[in-house]
Short mmCIF file of C-alpha atoms in Angstrom, two decimals:
data_model
loop_
_atom_site.label_atom_id
_atom_site.label_comp_id
_atom_site.label_asym_id
_atom_site.label_seq_id
_atom_site.Cartn_x
_atom_site.Cartn_y
_atom_site.Cartn_z
CA MET A 1 -0.04 0.12 0.05
CA LYS A 2 1.51 3.25 -1.07
CA ARG A 3 1.66 6.06 1.35
CA ALA A 4 0.80 9.76 0.51
CA LEU A 5 1.24 12.99 2.67
CA ILE A 6 -0.62 15.94 1.45
CA THR A 7 -0.30 19.82 2.48
CA GLY A 8 -3.38 21.67 1.94
CA ILE A 9 -5.81 18.62 2.10
CA THR A 10 -8.88 20.64 3.20
CA GLY A 11 -8.80 22.69 0.17
CA GLN A 12 -10.45 22.14 -3.25
CA ASP A 13 -7.42 20.47 -4.57
CA GLY A 14 -6.45 18.51 -1.49
CA SER A 15 -9.74 16.98 -0.90
CA TYR A 16 -10.09 15.86 -4.66
CA LEU A 17 -6.71 14.29 -4.61
CA ALA A 18 -7.54 12.69 -1.19
CA GLU A 19 -10.68 11.29 -3.10
CA LEU A 20 -8.46 9.83 -5.77
CA LEU A 21 -5.56 8.58 -4.02
CA LEU A 22 -8.01 6.64 -1.44
CA GLY A 23 -9.87 4.98 -4.75
CA LYS A 24 -6.41 3.98 -5.72
CA GLY A 25 -5.59 2.16 -2.41
CA TYR A 26 -3.47 4.63 -0.94
CA GLU A 27 -2.78 5.23 2.76
CA VAL A 28 -3.44 9.16 2.83
CA HIS A 29 -1.90 11.58 5.44
CA GLY A 30 -2.97 15.00 5.40
CA ILE A 31 -1.81 18.30 7.42
CA VAL A 32 -4.50 20.08 8.53
CA ARG A 33 -4.06 23.75 10.32
CA ARG A 34 -5.59 24.10 13.43
CA ALA A 35 -8.56 26.47 13.44
CA SER A 36 -11.28 27.58 15.99
CA THR A 37 -13.78 26.31 13.86
CA GLY A 38 -14.05 22.99 11.60
CA ASN A 39 -12.48 23.05 8.13
CA THR A 40 -12.80 19.55 6.90
CA ASP A 41 -16.12 19.52 5.38
CA ARG A 42 -14.75 18.77 2.18
CA LEU A 43 -13.04 15.82 3.50
CA ARG A 44 -16.36 14.34 4.92
CA VAL A 45 -17.53 14.44 1.51
CA GLU A 46 -14.65 12.56 0.00
CA THR A 47 -14.19 9.63 2.57
CA ASP A 48 -18.01 9.10 2.37
CA MET A 49 -17.99 9.09 -1.72
CA VAL A 50 -15.25 6.19 -1.52
CA GLY A 51 -16.40 4.49 1.21
CA VAL A 52 -13.22 4.68 3.57
CA SER A 53 -13.43 5.93 7.14
CA SER A 54 -10.74 8.22 8.75
CA PRO A 55 -9.36 5.60 11.13
CA ASP A 56 -8.81 3.17 8.22
CA ARG A 57 -6.68 4.92 5.44
CA LEU A 58 -7.13 8.47 5.95
CA HIS A 59 -5.17 10.39 8.63
CA LEU A 60 -5.15 13.93 9.91
CA HIS A 61 -2.37 15.61 11.59
CA PHE A 62 -2.19 19.19 12.94
CA GLY A 63 0.78 21.06 11.18
CA ASP A 64 1.56 24.38 9.27
CA LEU A 65 3.95 25.15 6.42
CA ASN A 66 5.50 27.82 8.53
CA ASP A 67 6.38 25.21 11.23
CA GLY A 68 9.59 23.41 10.14
CA MET A 69 9.88 21.51 13.17
CA ALA A 70 6.42 20.11 12.92
CA LEU A 71 6.82 19.39 9.10
CA SER A 72 10.27 17.51 9.67
CA ARG A 73 8.56 15.58 12.30
CA LEU A 74 5.89 14.41 10.24
CA VAL A 75 8.01 13.20 7.45
CA HIS A 76 10.32 11.37 9.77
CA GLU A 77 7.22 9.82 11.25
CA VAL A 78 4.92 8.96 8.18
CA ARG A 79 7.65 8.37 5.48
CA PRO A 80 5.39 8.72 2.80
CA ASP A 81 6.21 7.32 -0.77
CA GLU A 82 4.53 10.47 -2.25
CA ILE A 83 4.14 14.10 -0.97
CA TYR A 84 1.99 16.52 -2.86
CA ASN A 85 2.45 20.07 -1.46
CA LEU A 86 -0.87 21.77 -2.29
CA GLY A 87 -1.09 24.23 0.77
CA ALA A 88 -0.43 27.92 0.20
CA MET A 89 -1.85 31.49 0.84
CA SER A 90 -3.39 31.08 -2.66
CA HIS A 91 -5.54 34.33 -3.00
CA VAL A 92 -3.91 36.63 -5.31
CA GLN A 93 -5.55 39.72 -4.10
CA VAL A 94 -5.02 38.81 -0.52
CA SER A 95 -1.40 38.31 -1.14
CA PHE A 96 -0.82 42.06 -1.82
CA ASP A 97 -2.16 42.60 2.01
CA MET A 98 -0.10 39.71 3.23
CA PRO A 99 3.35 39.86 1.17
CA GLU A 100 5.23 38.81 3.90
CA TYR A 101 2.88 35.87 5.25
CA THR A 102 2.66 34.96 1.75
CA ALA A 103 6.24 34.42 0.76
CA SER A 104 6.88 32.65 4.25
CA THR A 105 4.13 30.04 3.54
CA ASN A 106 4.26 29.34 -0.08
CA GLY A 107 8.13 30.02 -0.71
CA GLY A 108 9.47 29.19 2.63
CA GLY A 109 6.81 26.23 3.29
CA THR A 110 8.41 24.62 0.02
CA ILE A 111 11.98 24.95 1.19
CA ARG A 112 11.14 23.19 4.57
CA LEU A 113 9.40 20.29 3.15
CA LEU A 114 12.25 19.70 0.62
CA GLU A 115 14.76 19.95 3.40
CA ALA A 116 12.79 17.37 5.58
CA ILE A 117 12.70 15.25 2.98
CA ARG A 118 16.46 15.55 2.58
CA SER A 119 17.16 15.54 6.16
CA ALA A 120 15.39 12.13 6.36
CA LYS A 121 17.09 10.77 3.64
CA LEU A 122 13.73 9.80 2.11
CA ASP A 123 13.19 7.95 -1.36
CA CYS A 124 9.86 9.65 -2.06
CA ARG A 125 8.51 11.48 -4.70
CA PHE A 126 7.60 15.09 -4.40
CA TYR A 127 4.74 17.32 -5.92
CA GLN A 128 5.12 21.13 -5.86
CA ALA A 129 1.81 23.04 -6.93
CA SER A 130 3.33 25.74 -9.37
CA THR A 131 0.74 27.95 -10.88
CA SER A 132 -0.05 30.06 -14.08
CA GLU A 133 0.25 33.14 -12.10
CA MET A 134 3.95 32.83 -12.23
CA PHE A 135 3.65 33.90 -15.98
CA GLY A 136 2.00 36.90 -15.49
CA LEU A 137 2.81 39.36 -18.29
CA THR A 138 4.04 36.68 -20.46
CA VAL A 139 2.46 36.69 -23.85
CA PRO A 140 -0.05 33.46 -24.13
CA PRO A 141 0.05 30.84 -24.81
CA GLN A 142 2.27 30.05 -21.90
CA ASN A 143 4.15 26.32 -21.79
CA GLU A 144 6.89 25.00 -19.55
CA HIS A 145 9.61 27.07 -21.35
CA SER A 146 8.11 30.53 -21.13
CA PRO A 147 9.55 32.89 -19.06
CA PHE A 148 8.11 34.01 -15.66
CA HIS A 149 7.04 37.70 -15.23
CA PRO A 150 4.76 37.65 -12.05
CA ARG A 151 2.46 40.47 -11.03
CA SER A 152 1.73 39.65 -7.27
CA PRO A 153 3.38 38.40 -4.22
CA TYR A 154 1.43 35.27 -4.79
CA GLY A 155 2.81 34.43 -8.11
CA SER A 156 6.42 35.91 -7.05
CA SER A 157 6.42 33.27 -4.06
CA LYS A 158 5.55 30.50 -6.37
CA VAL A 159 8.53 31.39 -8.52
CA PHE A 160 10.49 31.16 -5.80
CA ALA A 161 9.05 27.66 -4.45
CA HIS A 162 9.17 26.36 -8.16
CA TRP A 163 12.91 27.27 -8.71
CA CYS A 164 13.93 25.58 -5.33
CA THR A 165 12.16 22.47 -6.61
CA ILE A 166 14.04 22.32 -9.40
CA ASN A 167 17.13 23.05 -7.02
CA TYR A 168 16.86 20.30 -4.98
CA ARG A 169 16.06 17.85 -8.04
CA GLU A 170 19.33 18.99 -9.79
CA ALA A 171 21.42 19.45 -6.40
CA TYR A 172 20.52 16.47 -4.58
CA GLY A 173 18.58 14.18 -6.86
CA LEU A 174 15.31 14.29 -5.41
CA PHE A 175 12.27 12.79 -7.85
CA ALA A 176 10.83 16.52 -7.41
CA VAL A 177 8.45 17.89 -10.11
CA SER A 178 6.31 21.00 -10.30
CA GLY A 179 2.92 20.96 -11.88
CA ILE A 180 2.02 24.37 -13.45
CA LEU A 181 -1.54 24.41 -13.31
CA PHE A 182 -3.53 27.14 -14.63
CA ASN A 183 -7.19 28.11 -13.24
CA HIS A 184 -9.20 25.20 -12.47
CA GLU A 185 -12.34 25.31 -10.55
CA SER A 186 -15.20 23.30 -9.08
CA PRO A 187 -18.45 23.62 -6.99
CA ARG A 188 -15.79 23.04 -3.74
CA ARG A 189 -13.76 26.27 -4.66
CA GLY A 190 -13.60 28.84 -2.14
CA ASP A 191 -16.09 31.48 -1.79
CA ASN A 192 -13.79 34.52 -2.30
CA PHE A 193 -12.56 33.25 -5.77
CA VAL A 194 -14.38 34.75 -8.53
CA THR A 195 -15.82 31.71 -10.32
CA ARG A 196 -17.27 30.56 -6.99
CA LYS A 197 -18.23 34.31 -6.39
CA VAL A 198 -20.20 33.95 -9.61
CA SER A 199 -21.80 30.99 -9.31
CA ARG A 200 -23.00 31.72 -5.67
CA ALA A 201 -24.46 34.99 -6.55
CA VAL A 202 -26.23 33.55 -9.51
CA ALA A 203 -28.22 31.00 -7.14
CA ARG A 204 -28.94 33.67 -4.77
CA ILE A 205 -30.26 36.11 -7.31
CA LYS A 206 -32.26 33.41 -8.93
CA ALA A 207 -33.88 32.58 -5.23
CA GLY A 208 -34.35 36.31 -4.63
CA LEU A 209 -31.85 36.63 -1.93
CA GLN A 210 -29.59 38.90 -3.60
CA ASP A 211 -29.76 41.47 -6.67
CA GLU A 212 -26.21 42.83 -7.15
CA LEU A 213 -23.08 41.31 -7.63
CA LEU A 214 -19.80 43.23 -7.61
CA LEU A 215 -16.87 42.22 -9.52
CA GLY A 216 -13.36 43.76 -10.74
CA ASN A 217 -11.81 43.52 -14.00
CA LEU A 218 -14.16 41.72 -16.57
CA ASP A 219 -11.72 41.72 -19.28
CA ALA A 220 -9.38 39.10 -17.42
CA MET A 221 -8.83 36.30 -19.58
CA ARG A 222 -7.97 33.02 -17.89
CA ASP A 223 -7.85 29.27 -18.90
CA TRP A 224 -10.30 27.61 -16.67
CA GLY A 225 -10.58 23.88 -15.99
CA TYR A 226 -11.96 21.55 -13.73
CA ALA A 227 -10.04 20.58 -10.60
CA PRO A 228 -10.80 16.77 -10.48
CA GLU A 229 -9.25 16.21 -13.93
CA TYR A 230 -6.27 18.26 -12.76
CA VAL A 231 -5.56 16.17 -9.45
CA GLU A 232 -5.53 13.14 -11.90
CA GLY A 233 -2.76 15.03 -13.42
CA MET A 234 -0.73 15.70 -10.38
CA TRP A 235 -0.83 11.99 -9.74
CA LEU A 236 0.42 11.28 -13.14
CA MET A 237 3.27 13.55 -13.03
CA LEU A 238 4.51 11.41 -9.94
CA GLN A 239 3.87 8.20 -11.82
CA HIS A 240 6.26 9.21 -14.73
CA GLU A 241 9.48 7.60 -15.34
CA THR A 242 11.57 10.81 -15.08
CA PRO A 243 10.93 13.96 -12.62
CA GLU A 244 9.61 16.68 -15.12
CA ASP A 245 7.70 19.94 -14.87
CA PHE A 246 4.23 20.05 -17.00
CA VAL A 247 1.76 22.31 -17.46
CA LEU A 248 -1.87 21.72 -17.05
CA ALA A 249 -4.50 23.76 -18.86
CA THR A 250 -7.54 23.59 -21.17
CA GLY A 251 -5.69 25.45 -23.96
CA THR A 252 -8.80 27.90 -24.22
CA GLY A 253 -9.00 31.51 -22.83
CA THR A 254 -12.24 32.83 -21.60
CA THR A 255 -12.89 36.45 -20.13
CA VAL A 256 -14.53 37.01 -16.51
CA ARG A 257 -17.35 38.90 -18.83
CA ASP A 258 -17.94 35.63 -20.78
CA PHE A 259 -17.96 33.31 -17.61
CA VAL A 260 -20.32 35.41 -16.01
CA ASP A 261 -22.56 35.51 -19.19
CA THR A 262 -22.70 31.92 -19.47
CA ALA A 263 -23.28 31.37 -15.61
CA PHE A 264 -26.29 33.97 -15.50
CA SER A 265 -27.71 32.72 -18.97
CA HIS A 266 -27.70 29.11 -17.65
CA ALA A 267 -30.04 30.28 -14.71
CA GLY A 268 -32.06 32.37 -17.24
CA LEU A 269 -30.92 35.69 -16.00
CA ASP A 270 -29.43 38.79 -17.63
CA TRP A 271 -26.04 39.36 -16.08
CA THR A 272 -26.07 43.19 -17.11
CA GLU A 273 -28.88 43.68 -15.01
CA HIS A 274 -27.05 42.62 -12.04
CA VAL A 275 -23.36 42.93 -12.43
CA ARG A 276 -21.45 46.18 -11.67
CA GLN A 277 -17.80 46.90 -11.73
CA ASP A 278 -16.26 47.87 -8.74
CA PRO A 279 -12.65 49.20 -8.79
CA ARG A 280 -11.87 47.76 -5.23
CA TYR A 281 -11.83 44.29 -6.66
CA GLU A 282 -9.06 44.97 -9.25
CA ARG A 283 -5.47 44.30 -8.68
CA PRO A 284 -2.60 46.72 -8.04
CA ALA A 285 -1.16 44.91 -10.82
CA GLU A 286 -3.31 43.21 -13.38
CA VAL A 287 -2.74 39.85 -15.26
CA HIS A 288 -4.60 40.18 -18.60
CA ALA A 289 -4.45 36.77 -20.47
CA LEU A 290 -3.37 33.33 -19.05
CA ILE A 291 -3.63 30.43 -21.79
CA GLY A 292 -1.94 27.14 -21.21
CA ASP A 293 -0.10 24.88 -23.83
CA THR A 294 -0.52 21.32 -22.52
CA SER A 295 1.51 19.60 -25.46
CA LYS A 296 3.99 18.06 -23.34
CA ALA A 297 1.47 16.59 -20.67
CA HIS A 298 -0.65 15.31 -23.64
CA THR A 299 2.12 13.82 -25.12
CA LEU A 300 4.01 12.29 -21.90
CA LEU A 301 1.46 11.74 -19.51
CA GLY A 302 -1.64 11.04 -21.86
CA TRP A 303 -3.29 13.89 -19.94
CA LYS A 304 -5.94 16.32 -21.52
CA ALA A 305 -8.55 18.36 -20.00
CA GLN A 306 -12.17 17.20 -20.87
CA THR A 307 -14.18 20.12 -19.25
CA HIS A 308 -13.73 23.60 -20.22
CA ALA A 309 -15.22 27.00 -19.29
CA GLU A 310 -18.77 27.06 -20.28
CA ASP A 311 -19.45 23.42 -19.07
CA LEU A 312 -17.50 24.32 -15.65
CA ALA A 313 -19.67 27.29 -15.30
CA ARG A 314 -22.85 25.36 -15.45
CA ILE A 315 -21.60 22.68 -13.04
CA MET A 316 -20.79 25.21 -10.47
CA VAL A 317 -24.17 27.26 -10.93
CA ASP A 318 -25.97 23.77 -10.67
CA ALA A 319 -24.33 22.91 -7.63
CA ASP A 320 -24.95 26.15 -5.89
CA VAL A 321 -28.44 26.21 -6.85
CA ALA A 322 -28.92 22.68 -5.40
CA LEU A 323 -26.82 23.74 -2.25
CA LEU A 324 -29.19 26.71 -1.68
CA SER A 325 -32.35 24.66 -2.03
CA SER A 326 -31.01 22.12 0.54
CA ILE A 327 -30.55 24.88 3.14
CA ASP A 328 -33.46 25.62 5.68
CA ARG A 329 -34.30 29.38 5.27
CA PRO A 330 -36.31 31.64 7.26
CA VAL A 331 -39.88 32.22 5.34
#
């Protein structure tokens, strides 16, 4: 039985990855930050879906990417065959407000994990969650050889983590890879990300609970895919014969405006009657267009995105409409 350790296991990607690995027979260990309120709701869904209870093959440990001693202890104790570093301060806008924390968590956290593997002399495979935000102003389409030009503390911290992963691969012979994933969404996306913000607003407006949605730059173009497909790509990278970095994307760009139009239209609504632009939601330095070239992943891993932005918008709206209808609301 293979053993995997996942940072960020309670997030969107971590929960889908846990489900995938449990389904493949893995013993899964996840790092959870201590919080005053519960933050494992996504994991309850996953274990129910695959019929696995926590005492069997899913084990959660308190820890934090900013605590090197705790990370080192966990790596020594668990001795995983695979480590997936998905934990991060992942909100681009918030990274401008918390640049030091973002750098320590995303950049320093990756170094702490890599050092824990090295010091334990552990024969394991390491996956680093890189991001299309590293490309920033680079002209699309972007691939594994495109130059980086990040436009936020988040993107900059991820560039540092990306190159540290390459450095440890080259300097110490670690099987360490980076997955440069373009935007990938799902009904489990956090409420403060634009796609989920849109789908939740559509459901609430449809139900008469909300009338207006405030958004930032509607002309920003992103390559939006479906998160469950992308975690399959993460796993495939660690099964590849050699440690290499891969871009995962759909290859298609969609503006925020077009995503909004599809989401509202799916619910029979006219977005122009409800959506307002608000400068407060615009970034200090904008990333205009991110579109990925996944030729390498398709050729070497056999991976290809199946779900594109229009289908994704409909999936997320349907899920939020269903979620809202399942909640008891006062009359």
